[in-house]
């Protein structure tokens, strides 16, 4: 019962928590317990983060109720607000799915920012080529171009990681800088719209632009693609291939001894995450903004990773986390515009939620959660006649005695 | 292009490189200690940016000495979170580190915007001037390039042998290396693994905060959101390159600072023929090459990134 698994991630292997993906399985005896502990601790983390946020607000002389009220109005107050929330959640979920595929394989990438920029450039290039092609053909081709560009942008870090063991966190981070500077160059020179004062490209041709779903909102048709991607990810997590990736992430040595090719998994998971980040770039360029701006990536790449971590690298979790983060960001901007409270507060709250989620998987906290759920299910079970039977409880009690 | 052959270009680049290396040295030295103890601080960027804001704001009110101290302490406060969540509660080090970076950037952005509404004047300090050492600073080229630094730079390089000495010649240093290599064995020898890791993490917070303070007080003189510009991550690269060695940190930080200064100074000369963005890429390109070379020889502390869960 001690430390330092020799493997690369150490996730899910008993008491050891290593630099894996932070989605170490909550050890629980039944699916019901797992779900209750998971949901309960998630809500607790969100509530605690909002509470700390309120302390920060009050400490800086702002009224927390006013601030949170503005966030709620700005994220769900009317159709426009809901549209903003969904339009922000969409690329976050797509990047999150990509990050989750990598996380499950024990690979951490913070390069989505750069891959997203590359993907938006891909969508723009496709737009220039497909100017006169019918939208039914041009739109999917632009999406594919976005994904391909994103994939190309992660190719070098992926190969470096797989062949030379170059740390992917740091190399993808450097490629973010390259992408940002490249975009800056392109928008100031060849792609610059004539007469524009701030660097921005010409509008994307109509053939590749995604239409609005609801009039007078910025909710575009690309949001539908998100549903498809999350559904595909749900299939992936249940597929044999996905299982191989999970196995490699949880125990690389076991995976290797079963003949699962580690290098290829590392490389492919980075490429998949790059393609999805590129798709998010396509969503931004062809859907939301319909032009390229220097800050087209905002901080979607980073918060996409946050979404993947918050969502436990699972499909529904990612959807929920993307909605939460999208709402906080849309609401935060509304709060800044109407109440003059800086939108950075949203980032603070998101960081606090992430920290809360990180602790949630800590053995001590999980043990407390198990005890609470167990006592609840036992007392309910005694009353309603469901839950664990007496013998099961004794067995479970014997099992937990050693670890508590 | 003829200016490249001029001596003044190179004295400016070298002294600029030393200046730009200063925050990196502080941050990487602290991170070296923490990583030697087995704790990976991805949140170094967060420690730095909170140190940058705090030191500037306190310096405006109470002077540079208190400002630097406050900057270092603010970094340590974030590191305290790292200690509590990871070293004590065994949360995942990468996730928490990532969270601390976002927290640091978000919190400083919030405070900055709140205290600096649009149009309001930014808080500003005079950056630390160069110290003129009679005799030495007057040596042609060498004196101007290498020996005319602010005392913050001297302090940074002065810390290098101290950290080396602590790591290699003291009991604490031995304990740090032991808990980073094999915490079980260290525990069996009576070392309080949790305590040593906590102290090492706090040290990285202090020095990270000081590194951030160096940016605002010695380099720029003002704060703006995201002013650390990824230097916390660059420090992580430097450490891999120099294989967790204190002396190496000085060399690696200087190499990166030099690339940074070279890019900036070349901009004044060749901006007509080369896009500025390409010149801005130079330091990151150097970092990438360094990262690739470093990875081939990397021999990291064996338990780096793994929490220690004692027998219960």
XYZ file of C-alpha atoms in Angstrom:
716
model
C 0.000 0.000 0.000
C 2.435 2.658 -0.893
C 3.554 4.923 -3.646
C 5.209 5.451 -6.938
C 3.821 3.179 -9.528
C 6.575 2.767 -12.033
C 4.224 3.325 -14.934
C 3.740 6.614 -16.661
C 0.395 7.569 -15.277
C -0.430 5.576 -12.205
C -4.080 6.374 -12.633
C -6.633 4.039 -11.247
C -4.100 1.755 -9.639
C -5.185 1.611 -6.045
C -3.887 4.295 -3.760
C -1.398 5.692 -6.162
C -2.243 8.941 -7.840
C 0.201 9.968 -10.458
C 0.420 12.615 -13.141
C -2.285 10.852 -15.081
C -5.517 12.388 -16.146
C -7.231 13.168 -12.901
C -10.098 10.875 -13.706
C -8.984 8.172 -11.317
C -11.990 5.968 -10.830
C -13.910 6.632 -7.684
C -13.667 3.365 -5.896
C -17.135 2.343 -4.930
C -18.935 -0.903 -4.691
C -22.048 -0.313 -6.746
C -22.858 1.831 -9.757
C -25.452 3.580 -7.627
C -22.844 4.565 -5.060
C -20.463 5.682 -7.761
C -23.108 7.851 -9.393
C -24.269 9.364 -6.111
C -20.775 10.101 -4.883
C -19.835 11.492 -8.278
C -22.859 13.764 -8.554
C -22.790 14.767 -4.903
C -19.122 15.742 -4.844
C -19.463 17.537 -8.189
C -22.303 19.686 -6.894
C -20.380 20.256 -3.676
C -17.353 21.461 -5.650
C -19.482 23.870 -7.712
C -21.263 25.221 -4.631
C -17.979 25.609 -2.741
C -16.414 27.449 -5.699
C -19.390 29.806 -5.950
C -19.138 30.363 -2.203
C -15.450 31.237 -2.391
C -16.209 33.435 -5.396
C -18.804 35.256 -3.280
C -16.165 35.794 -0.582
C -13.813 37.283 -3.179
C -16.588 39.507 -4.509
C -17.588 40.691 -1.048
C -13.937 41.194 -0.129
C -13.455 43.474 -3.132
C -16.547 45.516 -2.312
C -18.977 44.010 -4.812
C -22.344 42.517 -4.007
C -22.181 38.748 -4.727
C -25.938 38.575 -5.370
C -25.764 41.327 -7.982
C -22.799 39.645 -9.634
C -24.291 36.151 -9.704
C -27.645 37.564 -10.757
C -25.970 39.209 -13.753
C -24.201 35.937 -14.601
C -27.498 34.033 -14.566
C -29.260 36.683 -16.666
C -26.343 36.786 -19.104
C -26.269 33.032 -19.528
C -29.906 31.923 -19.400
C -31.948 35.150 -19.119
C -33.408 35.242 -22.646
C -33.018 33.544 -26.010
C -29.997 35.639 -26.925
C -28.303 34.742 -23.628
C -29.054 31.043 -24.094
C -27.708 31.295 -27.626
C -24.491 32.849 -26.297
C -24.123 30.107 -23.709
C -24.645 27.346 -26.274
C -22.407 28.995 -28.871
C -19.625 29.209 -26.261
C -20.238 25.716 -24.957
C -20.041 24.182 -28.449
C -16.315 24.609 -29.198
C -15.513 23.898 -25.541
C -17.282 20.548 -25.767
C -15.537 19.673 -29.040
C -12.095 20.545 -27.668
C -13.079 18.755 -24.455
C -13.892 15.525 -26.291
C -10.511 15.655 -28.021
C -8.695 16.341 -24.770
C -10.662 13.516 -23.149
C -9.595 10.958 -25.765
C -5.993 11.880 -24.973
C -6.554 12.049 -21.211
C -8.061 8.573 -21.182
C -4.892 7.333 -22.865
C -2.810 9.125 -20.218
C -1.708 11.898 -22.593
C -2.109 15.531 -21.633
C -2.251 18.153 -24.324
C -2.617 21.882 -23.840
C -2.047 22.541 -27.517
C -5.706 22.896 -28.435
C -5.260 26.651 -28.561
C -2.822 26.431 -31.459
C -4.660 23.609 -33.196
C -7.851 25.649 -33.010
C -6.120 28.550 -34.751
C -4.827 26.146 -37.402
C -8.337 24.757 -37.849
C -9.810 28.215 -38.342
C -7.158 28.883 -40.992
C -8.160 25.596 -42.632
C -11.794 26.677 -42.733
C -10.783 30.006 -44.264
C -8.622 28.350 -46.922
C -11.462 25.963 -47.760
C -13.749 28.961 -48.060
C -11.449 30.642 -50.594
C -11.200 27.467 -52.668
C -14.883 26.545 -52.447
C -16.309 30.000 -53.020
C -18.582 28.888 -55.875
C -19.381 25.390 -54.667
C -22.878 24.637 -53.305
C -23.065 24.911 -49.516
C -24.090 21.274 -49.159
C -20.650 20.278 -50.428
C -18.623 23.236 -49.215
C -19.681 23.151 -45.550
C -18.582 19.560 -44.822
C -15.376 20.077 -46.810
C -14.585 23.175 -44.741
C -15.140 21.170 -41.572
C -12.791 18.480 -42.829
C -10.221 21.135 -43.725
C -10.434 22.525 -40.200
C -9.912 19.097 -38.671
C -7.003 18.335 -41.025
C -5.237 21.614 -40.252
C -5.652 20.995 -36.530
C -4.222 17.518 -36.972
C -1.247 18.818 -38.938
C -0.527 21.321 -36.174
C -0.138 18.562 -33.591
C 1.758 16.198 -35.903
C 5.245 17.318 -34.870
C 4.588 17.260 -31.092
C 2.894 13.859 -31.530
C 5.866 12.396 -33.375
C 8.296 13.966 -30.908
C 6.384 12.457 -28.010
C 6.099 9.021 -29.557
C 9.651 8.796 -30.973
C 11.859 10.934 -28.731
C 9.786 11.063 -25.550
C 9.567 14.867 -25.719
C 7.102 16.137 -23.107
C 3.842 16.806 -24.945
C 2.533 19.366 -22.449
C 5.457 21.684 -23.095
C 5.886 21.056 -26.830
C 2.200 21.640 -27.613
C 2.393 24.795 -25.520
C 5.216 26.084 -27.728
C 3.209 25.242 -30.835
C 0.428 27.442 -29.437
C 2.840 30.361 -29.541
C 3.890 29.506 -33.098
C 0.237 29.354 -34.203
C -0.618 32.629 -32.529
C 2.345 34.436 -34.098
C 1.669 32.859 -37.506
C -1.942 34.016 -37.358
C -0.740 37.466 -36.358
C 1.545 37.577 -39.379
C -1.127 36.336 -41.783
C -3.782 38.745 -40.533
C -1.386 41.690 -40.747
C -0.169 40.820 -44.220
C -1.595 38.460 -46.860
C -4.990 37.828 -45.273
C -5.614 41.348 -44.089
C -8.822 42.916 -45.258
C -7.903 46.059 -47.198
C -8.659 49.248 -45.275
C -9.256 47.350 -42.037
C -7.651 49.055 -39.061
C -7.445 46.119 -36.667
C -6.017 42.902 -38.077
C -8.846 40.743 -39.379
C -9.467 38.663 -42.463
C -12.118 39.164 -45.080
C -15.436 37.493 -44.299
C -15.654 33.807 -45.124
C -17.535 33.158 -48.397
C -21.234 32.390 -47.956
C -20.822 28.865 -49.273
C -18.999 27.719 -46.111
C -20.731 29.907 -43.532
C -22.997 28.126 -41.057
C -26.441 29.715 -40.774
C -28.081 30.815 -37.538
C -30.431 28.315 -35.925
C -32.497 30.890 -34.064
C -32.884 34.396 -35.456
C -31.405 37.311 -33.489
C -29.044 35.014 -31.593
C -25.524 33.905 -32.453
C -26.507 30.244 -32.154
C -25.313 28.691 -35.408
C -25.952 25.347 -37.069
C -22.483 24.112 -36.136
C -23.806 23.412 -32.659
C -25.550 20.380 -34.168
C -22.138 18.954 -35.049
C -21.332 18.940 -31.352
C -24.161 16.517 -30.658
C -22.786 14.165 -33.305
C -19.246 14.402 -31.922
C -20.291 13.711 -28.342
C -22.404 10.754 -29.534
C -19.414 9.401 -31.464
C -17.287 9.824 -28.360
C -19.859 7.855 -26.349
C -19.520 5.043 -28.895
C -15.736 5.340 -28.724
C -15.692 4.837 -24.960
C -17.632 1.594 -25.460
C -15.656 0.318 -28.430
C -12.823 -2.186 -28.357
C -10.477 0.476 -29.661
C -11.512 2.903 -26.951
C -11.041 0.188 -24.369
C -7.488 -0.360 -25.574
C -6.770 3.350 -25.154
C -8.275 3.325 -21.656
C -6.255 0.285 -20.726
C -3.063 1.916 -21.956
C -3.886 5.046 -19.971
C -4.563 3.087 -16.818
C -1.707 0.652 -16.991
C 0.782 1.105 -19.840
C 2.874 -1.857 -18.796
C -0.078 -4.235 -18.773
C -1.181 -2.812 -22.115
C 2.276 -3.320 -23.600
C 2.402 -6.889 -22.381
C -0.967 -7.493 -24.068
C 0.533 -6.290 -27.313
C -1.193 -2.900 -27.418
C 1.160 -0.545 -29.273
C 1.887 2.320 -26.889
C 3.589 4.681 -29.282
C 0.789 4.456 -31.788
C -1.802 5.116 -29.094
C 0.046 8.194 -27.844
C 0.482 9.478 -31.378
C -3.099 8.759 -32.451
C -4.691 10.217 -29.340
C -2.781 13.451 -29.920
C -3.844 13.475 -33.576
C -7.500 12.900 -32.644
C -7.382 15.717 -30.115
C -5.745 17.931 -32.738
C -8.446 17.146 -35.293
C -11.195 17.978 -32.809
C -9.516 21.218 -31.750
C -9.290 22.049 -35.454
C -13.019 21.385 -35.764
C -13.594 23.819 -32.925
C -11.609 26.345 -34.950
C -13.940 25.672 -37.866
C -16.928 26.300 -35.553
C -15.441 29.642 -34.526
C -14.506 30.743 -38.041
C -17.435 29.439 -40.099
C -20.090 29.605 -37.387
C -19.695 32.236 -34.712
C -17.429 34.943 -36.137
C -17.457 34.284 -39.896
C -14.069 35.984 -40.125
C -10.654 35.402 -38.616
C -9.575 37.697 -35.807
C -6.322 37.647 -33.874
C -8.101 36.399 -30.754
C -10.271 33.863 -32.547
C -9.131 31.131 -30.157
C -9.926 33.245 -27.071
C -8.968 30.724 -24.383
C -11.128 27.921 -25.686
C -8.174 25.574 -25.972
C -7.314 25.836 -22.298
C -10.867 25.769 -21.053
C -11.599 22.804 -23.315
C -9.068 20.877 -21.238
C -10.763 22.165 -18.104
C -14.062 20.870 -19.521
C -12.529 17.450 -20.177
C -11.136 17.294 -16.647
C -14.363 18.524 -15.060
C -16.390 16.087 -17.126
C -14.251 13.198 -15.941
C -13.366 12.501 -19.601
C -16.863 11.037 -20.072
C -19.384 12.101 -22.762
C -22.253 13.386 -20.624
C -19.846 14.871 -18.112
C -18.172 16.836 -20.885
C -21.513 18.142 -22.171
C -22.499 19.263 -18.684
C -19.103 20.825 -17.990
C -19.106 22.638 -21.352
C -22.529 24.106 -20.587
C -21.337 25.176 -17.132
C -18.172 26.824 -18.419
C -19.998 28.344 -21.416
C -22.644 29.788 -19.110
C -20.033 31.172 -16.700
C -18.179 32.858 -19.551
C -21.234 34.273 -21.323
C -22.630 35.376 -17.969
C -19.288 36.822 -16.894
C -19.124 39.078 -19.942
C -22.698 40.220 -19.323
C -21.769 40.930 -15.697
C -18.803 42.999 -16.849
C -20.946 44.978 -19.307
C -23.864 45.674 -16.984
C -22.348 45.771 -13.489
C -18.748 46.699 -14.247
C -17.451 43.649 -12.377
C -14.466 42.171 -14.279
C -15.298 39.022 -16.263
C -12.084 37.436 -14.958
C -14.193 36.450 -11.986
C -15.592 33.666 -14.184
C -12.058 32.313 -14.656
C -11.516 32.387 -10.900
C -14.715 30.440 -10.292
C -13.826 27.915 -12.993
C -10.368 27.438 -11.476
C -11.888 26.895 -8.052
C -14.348 24.352 -9.450
C -11.455 22.538 -11.142
C -9.506 22.463 -7.876
C -12.585 21.133 -6.100
C -12.938 18.417 -8.727
C -9.276 17.492 -8.353
C -9.700 16.919 -4.633
C -12.868 14.955 -5.237
C -10.777 12.077 -6.516
C -8.426 12.229 -3.553
C -8.591 8.952 -1.617
C -9.450 10.623 1.676
C -12.306 12.651 0.187
C -13.631 9.694 -1.780
C -13.597 7.638 1.420
C -15.662 10.286 3.198
C -18.083 10.370 0.255
C -18.412 6.601 0.388
C -19.161 6.666 4.084
C -21.826 9.357 3.670
C -23.515 7.586 0.774
C -23.340 4.281 2.584
C -24.965 5.598 5.724
C -27.661 7.277 3.612
C -28.394 4.195 1.516
C -28.378 2.044 4.618
C -30.879 4.185 6.489
C -33.050 4.614 3.388
C -32.689 0.948 2.633
C -33.913 0.043 6.107
C -36.991 2.181 5.641
C -37.886 1.544 2.036
C -36.607 -1.960 1.750
C -34.244 -1.255 -1.129
C -30.528 -0.719 -1.259
C -28.030 -3.188 0.018
C -29.113 -6.234 1.966
C -27.681 -6.935 5.403
C -25.156 -9.489 4.271
C -23.898 -7.245 1.474
C -23.443 -4.439 3.935
C -21.366 -6.602 6.231
C -19.262 -7.728 3.335
C -18.775 -4.156 2.137
C -18.025 -3.037 5.676
C -15.336 -5.693 5.940
C -13.912 -4.547 2.638
C -13.714 -0.900 3.586
C -12.382 -1.499 7.070
C -8.871 -1.923 5.776
C -8.743 1.241 3.776
C -10.545 3.738 5.987
C 22.355 44.363 -41.457
C 25.746 45.895 -40.885
C 24.677 46.616 -37.350
C 25.004 42.931 -36.538
C 28.763 43.360 -36.650
C 28.676 46.257 -34.228
C 29.731 45.659 -30.674
C 26.925 47.764 -29.180
C 24.333 45.387 -30.620
C 25.907 42.481 -28.794
C 26.448 44.296 -25.504
C 22.770 45.305 -25.570
C 21.705 41.758 -26.425
C 23.813 40.129 -23.729
C 22.816 42.527 -20.976
C 19.204 42.205 -22.154
C 19.560 38.443 -22.021
C 20.746 38.608 -18.416
C 17.844 40.872 -17.543
C 15.285 38.573 -19.207
C 16.892 35.539 -17.571
C 16.320 36.979 -14.089
C 12.669 35.949 -13.553
C 13.384 32.561 -15.113
C 16.256 31.880 -12.717
C 14.149 32.530 -9.641
C 11.249 30.448 -10.912
C 13.366 27.563 -12.191
C 15.466 27.376 -9.029
C 12.367 27.002 -6.892
C 10.819 24.532 -9.294
C 14.045 22.523 -9.314
C 13.808 22.089 -5.553
C 10.145 21.039 -5.754
C 10.717 18.632 -8.629
C 13.740 17.139 -6.910
C 11.320 16.369 -4.070
C 8.894 14.778 -6.530
C 6.340 17.596 -6.847
C 5.504 18.857 -10.331
C 4.258 22.462 -10.219
C 2.457 23.056 -13.502
C 1.010 25.999 -11.575
C 4.343 27.850 -11.604
C 2.850 30.339 -14.063
C 0.170 31.063 -11.464
C 2.749 31.632 -8.703
C 4.631 34.013 -10.988
C 1.719 36.133 -12.118
C 0.325 36.586 -8.632
C 3.823 37.537 -7.450
C 4.080 40.017 -10.318
C 0.854 41.813 -9.391
C 1.320 41.716 -5.625
C 4.886 42.982 -5.663
C 3.994 45.861 -7.975
C 0.968 46.949 -5.953
C 2.824 46.705 -2.639
C 5.922 48.427 -4.029
C 3.782 51.407 -5.052
C 2.597 51.708 -1.447
C 5.519 50.551 0.684
C 8.680 50.429 -1.374
C 10.614 47.753 -3.176
C 11.816 45.681 -0.205
C 8.328 45.072 1.190
C 7.068 44.662 -2.371
C 9.431 41.836 -3.191
C 8.667 40.125 0.097
C 4.932 40.394 -0.552
C 5.386 39.063 -4.082
C 7.277 36.035 -2.811
C 4.712 35.404 -0.071
C 1.788 35.641 -2.479
C 3.387 32.934 -4.606
C 3.817 30.853 -1.467
C 0.118 31.245 -0.659
C -0.819 29.634 -3.978
C 1.818 26.974 -3.341
C 0.161 26.354 0.006
C -2.940 25.297 -1.937
C -0.722 22.952 -3.935
C 0.671 21.516 -0.693
C -2.742 21.037 0.814
C -4.440 19.563 -2.248
C -1.619 17.433 -3.661
C 0.934 16.689 -0.965
C -1.620 16.267 1.828
C -4.828 15.183 0.042
C -3.133 13.416 -2.879
C -5.072 15.189 -5.610
C -3.669 14.910 -9.121
C -0.668 17.219 -9.487
C -1.257 18.111 -13.133
C -4.926 18.966 -12.678
C -4.278 21.061 -9.575
C -1.308 22.781 -11.209
C -3.421 23.633 -14.230
C -6.154 24.923 -11.905
C -3.654 27.080 -10.005
C -2.435 28.643 -13.246
C -5.984 29.584 -14.230
C -6.648 30.784 -10.686
C -3.549 32.990 -10.686
C -4.260 34.478 -14.104
C -7.960 34.949 -13.313
C -7.436 36.456 -9.879
C -4.776 38.913 -11.041
C -6.911 39.850 -14.048
C -9.854 40.464 -11.715
C -7.859 42.591 -9.288
C -6.140 44.504 -12.080
C -9.388 45.350 -13.888
C -11.110 46.254 -10.642
C -8.340 48.623 -9.581
C -7.713 49.904 -13.105
C -11.008 50.771 -14.797
C -10.793 51.536 -18.507
C -9.026 54.837 -18.997
C -7.608 54.928 -15.477
C -3.874 55.229 -15.045
C -1.993 52.031 -14.332
C 0.044 51.602 -11.201
C 3.649 52.032 -12.115
C 7.059 51.760 -10.487
C 10.474 52.785 -11.697
C 12.247 49.636 -12.755
C 15.364 48.803 -10.787
C 18.378 50.526 -12.293
C 21.768 49.058 -13.032
C 24.369 48.942 -10.325
C 27.612 50.526 -11.377
C 30.523 48.598 -9.963
C 33.551 50.897 -10.041
C 36.257 49.372 -12.187
C 34.399 46.234 -13.260
C 31.471 47.882 -15.017
C 33.924 50.064 -16.943
C 35.718 47.185 -18.626
C 35.054 47.580 -22.343
C 32.402 45.177 -23.712
C 32.656 42.651 -20.832
C 31.760 45.211 -18.193
C 28.890 46.672 -20.138
C 27.546 43.337 -21.330
C 27.921 41.142 -18.265
C 28.566 43.294 -15.205
C 26.075 46.166 -15.439
C 22.966 44.561 -13.985
C 20.241 45.517 -11.572
C 20.689 44.020 -8.138
C 17.705 41.758 -8.836
C 19.786 40.038 -11.504
C 22.761 39.790 -9.150
C 20.438 38.360 -6.514
C 19.138 35.752 -8.958
C 22.581 34.572 -9.953
C 23.708 34.804 -6.318
C 20.962 32.362 -5.337
C 22.315 29.715 -7.705
C 25.297 28.589 -5.602
C 23.173 28.800 -2.462
C 20.540 26.449 -3.879
C 23.291 24.165 -5.159
C 24.902 24.114 -1.728
C 21.599 23.413 0.021
C 20.746 20.637 -2.426
C 24.135 18.934 -2.368
C 25.660 19.674 1.007
C 22.891 19.863 3.592
C 20.693 17.267 5.265
C 17.587 19.013 3.932
C 18.954 18.799 0.402
C 19.664 15.115 0.820
C 16.155 14.559 2.158
C 14.663 16.460 -0.768
C 16.505 14.306 -3.269
C 15.654 11.152 -1.331
C 11.894 11.769 -1.233
C 11.966 12.598 -4.933
C 13.806 9.444 -5.903
C 12.327 6.880 -3.558
C 9.872 8.122 -0.917
C 9.362 4.629 0.493
C 13.041 4.188 1.234
C 13.271 7.732 2.589
C 10.298 7.036 4.840
C 11.922 3.831 6.049
C 15.009 5.861 6.981
C 12.844 8.128 9.127
C 12.407 11.043 6.727
C 9.076 12.851 7.059
C 8.226 12.670 3.366
C 5.108 14.862 3.545
C 6.949 17.579 5.484
C 9.922 17.675 3.122
C 7.666 17.802 0.066
C 5.563 20.543 1.645
C 8.626 22.665 2.369
C 10.035 22.122 -1.114
C 6.719 23.131 -2.699
C 6.495 26.233 -0.528
C 10.031 27.188 -1.553
C 9.020 26.909 -5.200
C 6.059 29.168 -4.436
C 8.288 31.762 -2.757
C 10.815 31.758 -5.590
C 8.092 31.623 -8.259
C 6.476 34.678 -6.681
C 9.868 36.382 -6.595
C 10.358 35.523 -10.271
C 7.050 37.195 -11.061
C 8.086 40.167 -8.930
C 11.261 40.431 -11.001
C 9.136 40.886 -14.139
C 7.211 43.860 -12.816
C 9.893 45.505 -10.667
C 13.030 44.840 -12.715
C 11.807 44.420 -16.301
C 8.598 46.262 -17.051
C 7.479 48.492 -14.189
C 3.764 47.955 -14.816
C 1.315 45.066 -14.587
C -0.958 43.911 -17.338
C -3.038 40.748 -17.641
C -0.988 37.702 -18.730
C 2.245 39.667 -18.280
C 4.174 36.501 -17.384
C 3.564 35.383 -20.993
C 4.159 31.694 -20.353
C 7.476 32.153 -18.524
C 6.336 29.684 -15.869
C 6.136 27.034 -18.566
C 9.466 28.098 -20.057
C 10.969 27.533 -16.602
C 9.655 23.962 -16.716
C 11.432 23.507 -20.056
C 14.670 24.972 -18.692
C 14.626 22.459 -15.857
C 14.266 19.495 -18.198
C 17.088 20.823 -20.341
C 19.534 21.242 -17.484
C 18.568 17.985 -15.800
C 17.469 19.399 -12.449
C 20.782 21.103 -11.697
C 21.051 24.484 -9.994
C 24.090 25.615 -11.999
C 22.358 24.435 -15.133
C 19.389 26.650 -14.331
C 21.634 29.711 -14.570
C 23.018 28.619 -17.947
C 19.656 27.496 -19.354
C 17.825 30.621 -18.218
C 20.536 32.790 -19.727
C 20.318 30.870 -23.009
C 16.602 31.490 -23.179
C 16.926 35.120 -22.086
C 19.560 35.623 -24.769
C 17.251 34.217 -27.461
C 14.488 36.491 -26.197
C 16.724 39.572 -26.263
C 18.134 38.641 -29.659
C 14.627 38.455 -31.123
C 13.717 41.805 -29.607
C 16.910 43.574 -30.720
C 16.850 42.114 -34.224
C 13.419 43.649 -34.615
C 15.010 47.091 -34.627
C 17.413 46.132 -37.387
C 15.728 43.823 -39.864
C 12.051 44.615 -39.401
C 11.824 45.683 -43.058
C 12.959 42.372 -44.480
C 11.810 39.873 -41.842
C 8.307 39.820 -40.313
C 8.391 40.752 -36.634
C 6.323 37.669 -35.844
C 9.150 35.472 -37.145
C 11.593 37.213 -34.801
C 9.188 36.806 -31.912
C 9.224 33.074 -32.605
C 12.995 32.825 -31.983
C 12.872 32.232 -28.207
C 10.090 29.667 -28.558
C 11.981 27.933 -31.323
C 15.081 27.834 -29.136
C 12.940 26.431 -26.336
C 11.650 23.702 -28.645
C 15.158 22.700 -29.699
C 16.233 22.740 -26.059
C 13.242 20.618 -25.118
C 14.058 18.032 -27.780
C 17.737 17.847 -26.834
C 16.866 17.774 -23.135
C 14.375 14.936 -23.580
C 17.037 12.635 -24.977
C 19.109 12.938 -21.850
C 16.395 13.501 -19.285
C 16.698 11.492 -16.103
C 13.988 12.915 -13.972
C 13.516 12.321 -10.250
C 11.916 8.888 -10.185
C 8.773 9.775 -8.273
C 8.215 13.138 -10.005
C 4.485 13.735 -10.267
C 3.506 10.854 -8.004
C 1.969 11.602 -4.658
C 3.160 9.802 -1.582
C 0.460 7.903 0.282
C 1.918 6.478 3.474
C 0.681 3.192 4.893
C -2.470 3.701 6.814
